PDB file of C-alpha atoms in Angstrom:
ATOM      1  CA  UNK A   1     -37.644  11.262 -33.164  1.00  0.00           C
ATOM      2  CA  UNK A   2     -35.221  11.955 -35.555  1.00  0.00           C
ATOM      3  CA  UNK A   3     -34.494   7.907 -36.778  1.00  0.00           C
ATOM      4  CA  UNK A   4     -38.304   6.884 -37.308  1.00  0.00           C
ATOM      5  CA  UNK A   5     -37.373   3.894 -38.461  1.00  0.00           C
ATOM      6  CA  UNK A   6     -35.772   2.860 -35.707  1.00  0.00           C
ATOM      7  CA  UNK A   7     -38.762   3.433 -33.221  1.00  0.00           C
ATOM      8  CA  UNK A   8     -40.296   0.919 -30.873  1.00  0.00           C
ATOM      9  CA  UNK A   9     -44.097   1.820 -30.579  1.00  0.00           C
ATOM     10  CA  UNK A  10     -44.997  -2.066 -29.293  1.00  0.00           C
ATOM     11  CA  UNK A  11     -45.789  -2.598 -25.861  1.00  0.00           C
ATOM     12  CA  UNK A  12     -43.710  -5.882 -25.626  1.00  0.00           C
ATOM     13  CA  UNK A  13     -40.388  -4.848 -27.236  1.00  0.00           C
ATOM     14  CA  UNK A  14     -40.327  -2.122 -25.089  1.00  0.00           C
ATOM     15  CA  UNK A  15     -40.344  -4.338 -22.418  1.00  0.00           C
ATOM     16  CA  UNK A  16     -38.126  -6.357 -23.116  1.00  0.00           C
ATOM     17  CA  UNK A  17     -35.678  -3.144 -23.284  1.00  0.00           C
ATOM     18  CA  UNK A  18     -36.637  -1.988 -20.220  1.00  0.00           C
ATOM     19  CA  UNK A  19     -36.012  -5.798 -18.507  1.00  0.00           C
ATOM     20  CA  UNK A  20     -32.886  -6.325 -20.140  1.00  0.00           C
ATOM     21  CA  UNK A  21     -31.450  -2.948 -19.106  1.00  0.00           C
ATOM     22  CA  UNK A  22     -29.792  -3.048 -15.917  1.00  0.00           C
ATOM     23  CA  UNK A  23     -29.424   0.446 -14.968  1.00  0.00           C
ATOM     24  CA  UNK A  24     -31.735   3.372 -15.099  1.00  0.00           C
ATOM     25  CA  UNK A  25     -30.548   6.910 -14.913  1.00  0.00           C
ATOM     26  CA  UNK A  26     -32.905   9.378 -13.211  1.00  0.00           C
ATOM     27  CA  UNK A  27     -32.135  13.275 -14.165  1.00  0.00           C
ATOM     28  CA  UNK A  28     -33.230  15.928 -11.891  1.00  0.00           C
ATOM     29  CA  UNK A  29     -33.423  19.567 -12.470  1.00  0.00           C
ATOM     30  CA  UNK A  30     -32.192  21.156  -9.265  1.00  0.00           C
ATOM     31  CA  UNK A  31     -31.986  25.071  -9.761  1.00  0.00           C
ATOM     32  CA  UNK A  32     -30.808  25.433 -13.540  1.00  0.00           C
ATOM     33  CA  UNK A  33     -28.198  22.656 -13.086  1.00  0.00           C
ATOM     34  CA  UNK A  34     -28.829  18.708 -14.006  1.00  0.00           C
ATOM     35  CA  UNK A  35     -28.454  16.006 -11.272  1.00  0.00           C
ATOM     36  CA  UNK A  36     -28.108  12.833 -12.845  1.00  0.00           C
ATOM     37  CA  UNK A  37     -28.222   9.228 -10.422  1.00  0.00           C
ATOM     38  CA  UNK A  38     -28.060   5.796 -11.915  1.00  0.00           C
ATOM     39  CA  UNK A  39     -30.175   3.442  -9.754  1.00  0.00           C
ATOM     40  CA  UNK A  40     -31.280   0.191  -9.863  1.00  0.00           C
ATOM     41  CA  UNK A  41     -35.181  -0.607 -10.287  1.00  0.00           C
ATOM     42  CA  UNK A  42     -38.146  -2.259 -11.072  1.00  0.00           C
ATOM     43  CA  UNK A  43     -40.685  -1.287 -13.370  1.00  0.00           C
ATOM     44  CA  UNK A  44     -44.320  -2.696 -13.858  1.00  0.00           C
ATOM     45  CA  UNK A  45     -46.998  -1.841 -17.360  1.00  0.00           C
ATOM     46  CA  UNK A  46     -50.635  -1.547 -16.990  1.00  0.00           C
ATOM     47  CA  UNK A  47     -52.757  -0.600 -19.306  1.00  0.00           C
ATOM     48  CA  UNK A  48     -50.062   0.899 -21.869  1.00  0.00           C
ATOM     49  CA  UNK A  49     -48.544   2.862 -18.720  1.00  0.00           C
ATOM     50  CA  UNK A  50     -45.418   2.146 -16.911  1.00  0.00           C
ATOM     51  CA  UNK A  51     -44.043   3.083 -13.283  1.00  0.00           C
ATOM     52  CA  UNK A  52     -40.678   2.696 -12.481  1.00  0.00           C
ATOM     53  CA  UNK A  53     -39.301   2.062  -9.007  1.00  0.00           C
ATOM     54  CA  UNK A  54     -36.000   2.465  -7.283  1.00  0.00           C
ATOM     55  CA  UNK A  55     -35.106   2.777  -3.584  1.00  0.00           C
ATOM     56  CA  UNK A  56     -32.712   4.973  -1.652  1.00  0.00           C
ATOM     57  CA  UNK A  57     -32.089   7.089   1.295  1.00  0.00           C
ATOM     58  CA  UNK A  58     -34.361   9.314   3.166  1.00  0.00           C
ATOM     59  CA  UNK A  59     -32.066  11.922   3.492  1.00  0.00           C
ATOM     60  CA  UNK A  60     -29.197  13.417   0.256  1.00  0.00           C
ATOM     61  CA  UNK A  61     -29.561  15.429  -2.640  1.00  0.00           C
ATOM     62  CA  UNK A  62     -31.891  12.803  -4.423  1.00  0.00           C
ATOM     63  CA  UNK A  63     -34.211  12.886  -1.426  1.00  0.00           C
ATOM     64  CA  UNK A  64     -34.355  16.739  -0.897  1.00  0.00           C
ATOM     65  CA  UNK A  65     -34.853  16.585  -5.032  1.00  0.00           C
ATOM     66  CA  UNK A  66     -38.098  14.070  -4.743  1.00  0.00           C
ATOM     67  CA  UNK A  67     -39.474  15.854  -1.880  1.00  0.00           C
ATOM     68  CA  UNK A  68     -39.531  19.151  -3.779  1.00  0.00           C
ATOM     69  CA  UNK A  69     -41.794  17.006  -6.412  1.00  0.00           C
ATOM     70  CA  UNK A  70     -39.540  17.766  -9.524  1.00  0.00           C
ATOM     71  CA  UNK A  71     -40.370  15.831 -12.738  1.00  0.00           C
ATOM     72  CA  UNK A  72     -37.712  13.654 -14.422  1.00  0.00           C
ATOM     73  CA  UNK A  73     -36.056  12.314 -16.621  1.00  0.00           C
ATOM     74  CA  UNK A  74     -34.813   8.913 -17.440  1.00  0.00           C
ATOM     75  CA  UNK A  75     -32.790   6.607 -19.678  1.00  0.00           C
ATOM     76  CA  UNK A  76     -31.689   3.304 -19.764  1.00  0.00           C
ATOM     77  CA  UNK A  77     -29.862   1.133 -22.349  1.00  0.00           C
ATOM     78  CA  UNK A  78     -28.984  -2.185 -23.495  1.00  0.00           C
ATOM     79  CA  UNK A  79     -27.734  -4.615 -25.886  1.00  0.00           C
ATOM     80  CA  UNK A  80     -24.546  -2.206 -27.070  1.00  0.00           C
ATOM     81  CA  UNK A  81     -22.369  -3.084 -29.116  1.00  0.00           C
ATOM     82  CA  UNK A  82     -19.752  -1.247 -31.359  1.00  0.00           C
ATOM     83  CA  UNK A  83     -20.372  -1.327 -35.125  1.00  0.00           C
ATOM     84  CA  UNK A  84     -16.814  -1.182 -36.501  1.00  0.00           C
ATOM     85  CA  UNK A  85     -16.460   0.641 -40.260  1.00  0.00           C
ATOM     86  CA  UNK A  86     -13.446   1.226 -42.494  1.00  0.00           C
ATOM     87  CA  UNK A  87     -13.605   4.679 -41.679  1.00  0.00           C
ATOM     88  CA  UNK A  88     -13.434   6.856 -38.269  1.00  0.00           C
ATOM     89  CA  UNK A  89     -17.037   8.214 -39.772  1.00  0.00           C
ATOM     90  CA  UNK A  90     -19.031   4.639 -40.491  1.00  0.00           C
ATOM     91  CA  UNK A  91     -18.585   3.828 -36.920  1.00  0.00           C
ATOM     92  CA  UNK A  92     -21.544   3.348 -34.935  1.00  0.00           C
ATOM     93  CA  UNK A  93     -23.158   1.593 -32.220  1.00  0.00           C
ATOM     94  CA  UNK A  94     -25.921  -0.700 -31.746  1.00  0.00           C
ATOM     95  CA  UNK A  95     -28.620  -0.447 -28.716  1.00  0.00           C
ATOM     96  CA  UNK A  96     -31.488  -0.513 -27.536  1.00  0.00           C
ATOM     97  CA  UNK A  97     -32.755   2.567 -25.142  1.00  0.00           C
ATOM     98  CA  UNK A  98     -35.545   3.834 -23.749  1.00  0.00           C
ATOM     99  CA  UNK A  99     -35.532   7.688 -22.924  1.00  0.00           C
ATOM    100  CA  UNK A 100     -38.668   9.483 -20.573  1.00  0.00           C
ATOM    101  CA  UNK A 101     -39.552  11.713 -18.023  1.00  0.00           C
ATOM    102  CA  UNK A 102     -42.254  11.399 -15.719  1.00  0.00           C
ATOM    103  CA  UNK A 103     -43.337  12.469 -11.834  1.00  0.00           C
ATOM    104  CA  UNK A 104     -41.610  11.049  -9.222  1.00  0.00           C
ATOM    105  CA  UNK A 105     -42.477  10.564  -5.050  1.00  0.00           C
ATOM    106  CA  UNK A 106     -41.847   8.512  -2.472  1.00  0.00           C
ATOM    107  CA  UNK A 107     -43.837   5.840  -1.430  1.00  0.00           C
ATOM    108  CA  UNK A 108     -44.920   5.771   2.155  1.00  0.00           C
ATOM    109  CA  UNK A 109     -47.547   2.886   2.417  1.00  0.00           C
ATOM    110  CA  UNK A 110     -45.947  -0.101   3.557  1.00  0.00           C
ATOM    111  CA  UNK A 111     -47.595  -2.674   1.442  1.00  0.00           C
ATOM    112  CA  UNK A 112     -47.184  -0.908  -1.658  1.00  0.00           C
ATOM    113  CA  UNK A 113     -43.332  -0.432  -0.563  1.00  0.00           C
ATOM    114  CA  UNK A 114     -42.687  -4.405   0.116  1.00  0.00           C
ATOM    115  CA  UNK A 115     -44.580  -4.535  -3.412  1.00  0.00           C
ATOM    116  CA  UNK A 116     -42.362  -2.193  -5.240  1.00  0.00           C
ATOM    117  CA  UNK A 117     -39.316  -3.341  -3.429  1.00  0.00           C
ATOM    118  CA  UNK A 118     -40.349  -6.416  -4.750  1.00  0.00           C
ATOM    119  CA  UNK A 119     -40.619  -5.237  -8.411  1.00  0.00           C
ATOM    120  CA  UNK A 120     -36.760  -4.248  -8.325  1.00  0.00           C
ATOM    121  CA  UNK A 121     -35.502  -7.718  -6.780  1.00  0.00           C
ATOM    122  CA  UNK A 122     -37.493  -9.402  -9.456  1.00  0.00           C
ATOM    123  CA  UNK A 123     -35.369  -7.282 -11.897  1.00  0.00           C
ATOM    124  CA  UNK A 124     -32.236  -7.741 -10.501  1.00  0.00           C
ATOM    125  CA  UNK A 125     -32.641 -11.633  -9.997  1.00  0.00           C
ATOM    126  CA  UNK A 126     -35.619 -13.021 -11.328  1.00  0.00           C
ATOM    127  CA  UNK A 127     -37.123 -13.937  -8.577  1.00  0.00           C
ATOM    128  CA  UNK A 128     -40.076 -11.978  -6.676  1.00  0.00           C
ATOM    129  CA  UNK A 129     -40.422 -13.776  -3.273  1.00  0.00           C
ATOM    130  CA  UNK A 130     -38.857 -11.818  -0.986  1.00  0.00           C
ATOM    131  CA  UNK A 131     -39.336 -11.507   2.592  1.00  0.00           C
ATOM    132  CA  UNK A 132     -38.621  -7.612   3.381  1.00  0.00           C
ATOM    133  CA  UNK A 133     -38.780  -6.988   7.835  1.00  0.00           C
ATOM    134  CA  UNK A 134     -40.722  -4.074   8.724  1.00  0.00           C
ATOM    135  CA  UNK A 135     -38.203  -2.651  10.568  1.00  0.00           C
ATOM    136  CA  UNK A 136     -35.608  -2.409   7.393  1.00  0.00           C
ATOM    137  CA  UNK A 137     -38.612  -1.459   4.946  1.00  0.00           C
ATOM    138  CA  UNK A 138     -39.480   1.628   7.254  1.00  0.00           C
ATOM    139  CA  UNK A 139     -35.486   2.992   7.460  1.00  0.00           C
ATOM    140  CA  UNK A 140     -35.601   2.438   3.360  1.00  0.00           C
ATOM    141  CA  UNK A 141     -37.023   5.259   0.662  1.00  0.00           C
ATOM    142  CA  UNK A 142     -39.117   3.544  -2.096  1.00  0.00           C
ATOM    143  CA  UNK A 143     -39.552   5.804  -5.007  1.00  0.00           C
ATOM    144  CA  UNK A 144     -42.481   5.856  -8.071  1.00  0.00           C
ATOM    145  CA  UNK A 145     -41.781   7.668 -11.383  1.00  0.00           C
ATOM    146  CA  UNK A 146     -44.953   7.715 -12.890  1.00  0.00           C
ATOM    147  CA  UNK A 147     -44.122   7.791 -16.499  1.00  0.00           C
ATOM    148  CA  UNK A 148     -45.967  10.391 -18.519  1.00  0.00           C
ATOM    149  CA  UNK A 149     -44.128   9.876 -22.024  1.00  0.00           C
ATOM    150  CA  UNK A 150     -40.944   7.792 -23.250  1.00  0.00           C
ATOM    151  CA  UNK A 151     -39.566   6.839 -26.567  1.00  0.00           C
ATOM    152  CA  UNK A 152     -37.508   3.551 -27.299  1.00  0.00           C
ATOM    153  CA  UNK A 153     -34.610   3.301 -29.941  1.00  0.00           C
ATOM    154  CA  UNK A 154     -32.958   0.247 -31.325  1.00  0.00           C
ATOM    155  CA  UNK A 155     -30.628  -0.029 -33.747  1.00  0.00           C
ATOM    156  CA  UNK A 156     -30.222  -3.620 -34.498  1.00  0.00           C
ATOM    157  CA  UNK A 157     -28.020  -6.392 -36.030  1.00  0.00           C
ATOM    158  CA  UNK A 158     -30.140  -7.078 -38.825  1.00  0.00           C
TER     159      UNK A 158
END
């Protein structure tokens, strides 16, 4: 990282980035060209490890992309803000962001898919008790990116 000082190495500021950011973009390499989707999702720590989950269709480019059992890569950013200056080059921005890459399948099991699906809706609103029918749970892809290294980045008001 080129800005050491503006490295988060502690568990719960990273969190806090990655549950104030509301979007997470997943990049895919698909045959020497990038395929970039911004999805919602949920994300869970354990251990100093993190898994990130989103949902999706069983069939598309993002599927066929999963299936192949690509790795990834991922971003997601909040808390931006323009830093006006006097001059076109003392502009900047502030942020906080979190960039990875990681493994990423499909769930199958039903429990841990009501679990995951879970995760997300407790991102998106706050609240984790959900009822999810079978029926709409088995027509819906739930997707794990097992995180295997990520940096976060703020640059702050201070």
């Amino acid at each position: 990282m080129r800005r050491k000082e503006r490295e988060v190495t502690d568990f719960l500021e990273i969190n806090e980035v990655f549950e104030k950011s509301f979007v997470l973009h997943v990049g895919f390499n698909d045959k020497n060209h990038i395929y970039i989707v911004p999805v919602n999702f949920g994300y869970e720590e354990k251990d100093n490890t993190y898994a990130l989950y989103f949902h999706g269709a069983l069939e598309g480019r993002k599927f066929d992309l999963i299936s192949s059992g690509c790795s990834v890569g991922f971003e997601c950013e909040t808390d931006c803000e323009l830093k006006a200056g006097e001059s076109a080059c003392s502009f900047s921005t502030y942020y906080s962001s979190i960039i990875g890459e990681g493994t990423v399948c499909e769930i199958k099991e039903l429990e841990e898919k009501k679990s995951a699906l879970s995760l997300i809706m407790k991102k998106a609103t706050g609240n984790s008790q959900w009822n999810f029918p079978e029926a709409m749970v088995n027509k819906t892809g739930v997707f794990k990116i097992s995180v295997t290294s990520l940096s976060c980045k703020k640059h702050s008001r201070v």
